[in-house]
Short mmCIF file of C-alpha atoms and ligand atoms in Angstrom, two decimals:
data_model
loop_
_atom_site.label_atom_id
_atom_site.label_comp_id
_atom_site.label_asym_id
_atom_site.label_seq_id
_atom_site.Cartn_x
_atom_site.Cartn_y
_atom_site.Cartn_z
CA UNK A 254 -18.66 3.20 -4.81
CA UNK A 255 -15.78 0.73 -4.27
CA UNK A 256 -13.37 0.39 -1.82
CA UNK A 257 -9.51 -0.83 -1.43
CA UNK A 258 -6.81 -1.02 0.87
CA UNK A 259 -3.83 1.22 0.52
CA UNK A 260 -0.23 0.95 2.65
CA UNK A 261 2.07 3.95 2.85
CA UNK A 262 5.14 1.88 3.37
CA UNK A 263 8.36 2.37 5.56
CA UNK A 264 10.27 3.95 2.88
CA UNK A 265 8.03 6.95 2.19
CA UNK A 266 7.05 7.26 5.83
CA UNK A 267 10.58 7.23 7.29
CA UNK A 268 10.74 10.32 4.35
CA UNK A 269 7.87 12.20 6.18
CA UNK A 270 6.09 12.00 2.56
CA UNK A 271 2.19 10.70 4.03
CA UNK A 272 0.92 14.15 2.98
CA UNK A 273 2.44 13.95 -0.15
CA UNK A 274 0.83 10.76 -1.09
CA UNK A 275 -2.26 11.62 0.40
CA UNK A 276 -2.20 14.83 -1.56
CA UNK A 277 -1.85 12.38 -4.92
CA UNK A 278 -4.75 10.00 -3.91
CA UNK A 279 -7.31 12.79 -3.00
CA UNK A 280 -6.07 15.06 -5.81
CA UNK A 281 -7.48 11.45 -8.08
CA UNK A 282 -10.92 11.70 -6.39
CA UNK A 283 -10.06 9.03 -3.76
CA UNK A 284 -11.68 9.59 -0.26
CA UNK A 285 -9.90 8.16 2.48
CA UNK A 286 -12.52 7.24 5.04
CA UNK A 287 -9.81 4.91 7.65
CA UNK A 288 -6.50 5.54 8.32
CA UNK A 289 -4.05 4.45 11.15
CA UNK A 290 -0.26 3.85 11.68
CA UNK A 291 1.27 0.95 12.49
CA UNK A 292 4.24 -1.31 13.13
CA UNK A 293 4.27 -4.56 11.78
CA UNK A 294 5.97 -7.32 13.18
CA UNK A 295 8.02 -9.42 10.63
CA UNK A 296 5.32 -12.36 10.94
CA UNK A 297 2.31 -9.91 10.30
CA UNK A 298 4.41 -8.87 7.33
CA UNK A 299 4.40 -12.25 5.78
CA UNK A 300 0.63 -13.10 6.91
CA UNK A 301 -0.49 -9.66 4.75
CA UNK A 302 2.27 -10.61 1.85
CA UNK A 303 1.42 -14.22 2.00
CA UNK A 304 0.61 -15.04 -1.55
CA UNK A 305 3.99 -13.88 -2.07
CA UNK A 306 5.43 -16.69 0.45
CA UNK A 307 7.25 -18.72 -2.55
CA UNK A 308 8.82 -15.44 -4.22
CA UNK A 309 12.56 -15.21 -3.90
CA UNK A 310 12.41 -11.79 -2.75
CA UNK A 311 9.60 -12.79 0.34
CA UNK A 312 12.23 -12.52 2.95
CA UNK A 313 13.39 -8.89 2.12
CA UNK A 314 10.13 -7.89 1.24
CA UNK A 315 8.30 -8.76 4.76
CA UNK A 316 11.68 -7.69 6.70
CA UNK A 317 11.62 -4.52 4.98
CA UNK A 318 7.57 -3.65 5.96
CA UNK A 319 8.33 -4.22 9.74
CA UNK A 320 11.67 -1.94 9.48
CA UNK A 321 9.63 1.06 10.26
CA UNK A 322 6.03 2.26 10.92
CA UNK A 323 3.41 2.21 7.64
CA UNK A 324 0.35 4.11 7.26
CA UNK A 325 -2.84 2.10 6.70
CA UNK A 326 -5.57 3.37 4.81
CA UNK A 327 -9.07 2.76 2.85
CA UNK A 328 -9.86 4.51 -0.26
CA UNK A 329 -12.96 5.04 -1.42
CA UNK A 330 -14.50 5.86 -4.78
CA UNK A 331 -15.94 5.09 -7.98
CA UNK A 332 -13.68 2.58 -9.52
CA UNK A 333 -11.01 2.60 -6.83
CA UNK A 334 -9.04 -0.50 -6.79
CA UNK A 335 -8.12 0.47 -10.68
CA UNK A 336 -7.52 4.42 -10.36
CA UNK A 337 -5.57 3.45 -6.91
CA UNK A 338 -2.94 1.30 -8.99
CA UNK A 339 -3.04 3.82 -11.61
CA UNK A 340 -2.29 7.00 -9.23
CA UNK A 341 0.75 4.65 -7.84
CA UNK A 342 2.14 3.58 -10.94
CA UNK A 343 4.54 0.57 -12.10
CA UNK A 344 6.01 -2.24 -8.94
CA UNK A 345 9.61 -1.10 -9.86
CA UNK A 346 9.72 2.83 -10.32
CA UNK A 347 11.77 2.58 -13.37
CA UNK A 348 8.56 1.69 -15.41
CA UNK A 349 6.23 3.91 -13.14
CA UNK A 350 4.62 6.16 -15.99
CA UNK A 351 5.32 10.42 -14.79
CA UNK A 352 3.71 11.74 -12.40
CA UNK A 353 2.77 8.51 -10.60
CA UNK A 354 3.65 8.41 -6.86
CA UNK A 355 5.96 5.36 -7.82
CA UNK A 356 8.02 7.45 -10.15
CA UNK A 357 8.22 10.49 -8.06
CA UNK A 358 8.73 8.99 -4.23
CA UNK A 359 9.61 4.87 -5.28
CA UNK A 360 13.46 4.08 -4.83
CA UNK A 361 13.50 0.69 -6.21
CA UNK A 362 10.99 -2.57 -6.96
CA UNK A 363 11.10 -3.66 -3.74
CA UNK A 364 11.39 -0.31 -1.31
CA UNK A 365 8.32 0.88 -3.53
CA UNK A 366 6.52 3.28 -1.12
CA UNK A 367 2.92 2.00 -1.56
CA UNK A 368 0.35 -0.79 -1.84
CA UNK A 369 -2.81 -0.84 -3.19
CA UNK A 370 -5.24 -3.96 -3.67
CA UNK A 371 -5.26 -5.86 -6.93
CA UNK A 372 -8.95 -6.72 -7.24
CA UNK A 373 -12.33 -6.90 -5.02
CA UNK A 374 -11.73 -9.82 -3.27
CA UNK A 375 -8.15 -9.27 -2.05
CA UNK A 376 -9.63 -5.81 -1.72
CA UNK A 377 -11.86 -6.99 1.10
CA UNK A 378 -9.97 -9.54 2.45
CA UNK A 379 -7.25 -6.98 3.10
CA UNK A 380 -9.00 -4.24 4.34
CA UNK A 381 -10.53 -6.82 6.50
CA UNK A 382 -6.93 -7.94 7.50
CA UNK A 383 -6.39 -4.02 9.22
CA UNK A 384 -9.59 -2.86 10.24
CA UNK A 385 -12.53 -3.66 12.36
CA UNK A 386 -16.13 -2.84 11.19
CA UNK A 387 -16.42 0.00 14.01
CA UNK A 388 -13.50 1.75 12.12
CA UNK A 389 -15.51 1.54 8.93
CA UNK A 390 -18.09 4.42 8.33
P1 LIG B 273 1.78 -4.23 -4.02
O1 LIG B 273 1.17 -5.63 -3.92
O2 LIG B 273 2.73 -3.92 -2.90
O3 LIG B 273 0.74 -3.18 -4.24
P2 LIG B 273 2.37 -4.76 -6.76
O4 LIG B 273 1.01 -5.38 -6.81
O5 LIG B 273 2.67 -3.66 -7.74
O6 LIG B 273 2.67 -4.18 -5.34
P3 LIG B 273 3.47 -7.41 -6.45
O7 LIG B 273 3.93 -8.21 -7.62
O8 LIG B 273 2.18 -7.75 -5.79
O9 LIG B 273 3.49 -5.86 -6.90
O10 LIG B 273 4.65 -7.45 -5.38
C1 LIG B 273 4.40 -7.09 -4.04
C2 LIG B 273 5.55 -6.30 -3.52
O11 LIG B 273 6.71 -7.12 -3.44
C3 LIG B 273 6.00 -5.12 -4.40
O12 LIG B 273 5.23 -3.96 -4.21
C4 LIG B 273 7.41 -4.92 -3.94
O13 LIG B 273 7.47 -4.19 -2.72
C5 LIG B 273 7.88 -6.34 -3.70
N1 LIG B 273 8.57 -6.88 -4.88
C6 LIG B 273 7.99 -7.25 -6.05
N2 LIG B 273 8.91 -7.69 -6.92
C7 LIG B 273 10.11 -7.57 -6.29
C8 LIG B 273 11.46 -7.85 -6.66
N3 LIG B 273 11.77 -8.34 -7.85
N4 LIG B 273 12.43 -7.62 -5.73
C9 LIG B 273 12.14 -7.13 -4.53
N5 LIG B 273 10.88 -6.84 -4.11
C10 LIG B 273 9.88 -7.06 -4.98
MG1 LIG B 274 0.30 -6.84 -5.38
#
């Protein structure tokens, strides 16, 4: 089984929606075996984001994930860095196909209520980036 790192960002946590989302990512068959909130300082913001660094929107994007508290997480299944991205949908909510937490929760590309790892490697690198191998059972 694979595993992948998943953010509930400021937006949807500020929105008491955690459950919500959590609901959406078990309902798919993901496990989540580590989860923990925290509040990110503007330069851990840009460390996580930093492929990003060059972006125009890289300021607003790394303020905006240290305005609030996010939730943390590792999912775990078969296949779970794919069906992750698939349960949250399109980056800007306008595309996000029904019934993806991006369409339903998402209020714009940026303020996008989740995160989820984009292949193995970032996969590990990021999970790596938030939690400690004691935290991982
Ligand atoms: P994430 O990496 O957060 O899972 P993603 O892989 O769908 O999202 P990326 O292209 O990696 O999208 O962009 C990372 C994040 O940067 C987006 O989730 C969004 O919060 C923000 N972002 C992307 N494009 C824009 C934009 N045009 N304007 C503002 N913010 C943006
Ligand atoms: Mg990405």
């Amino acid at each position: 089984t694979e595993r992948t790192l998943s953010i509930i960002k400021p937006d949807a946590t500020t929105r008491n929606l955690t459950g919500k989302i959590n609901a959406k990512f078990e309902d798919a068959g993901l496990r989540i075996v580590a989860q923990k909130r925290i509040h990110l300082t503007p330069a851990q913001a840009g460390q996580f984001y930093i492929v990003h660094k060059d972006r125009p929107f890289f300021g607003e994007l790394t303020e905006f994930m240290a305005s609030a508290p996010v939730v943390v997480q590792v999912l775990e299944g078969e296949g779970a860095i794919a069906k992750n991205r698939e349960v949250m949908g399109a980056t800007n909510p306008a595309d996000a196909a029904p019934g993806t937490i991006r369409k339903e929760f998402a209020e714009s590309v940026g303020e996008n209520s989740v995160h989820g790892s984009d292949a193995p490697e970032t996969a590990a690198e990021e999970i790596a980036f938030f939690f400690s191998g004691l935290e991982l059972v």
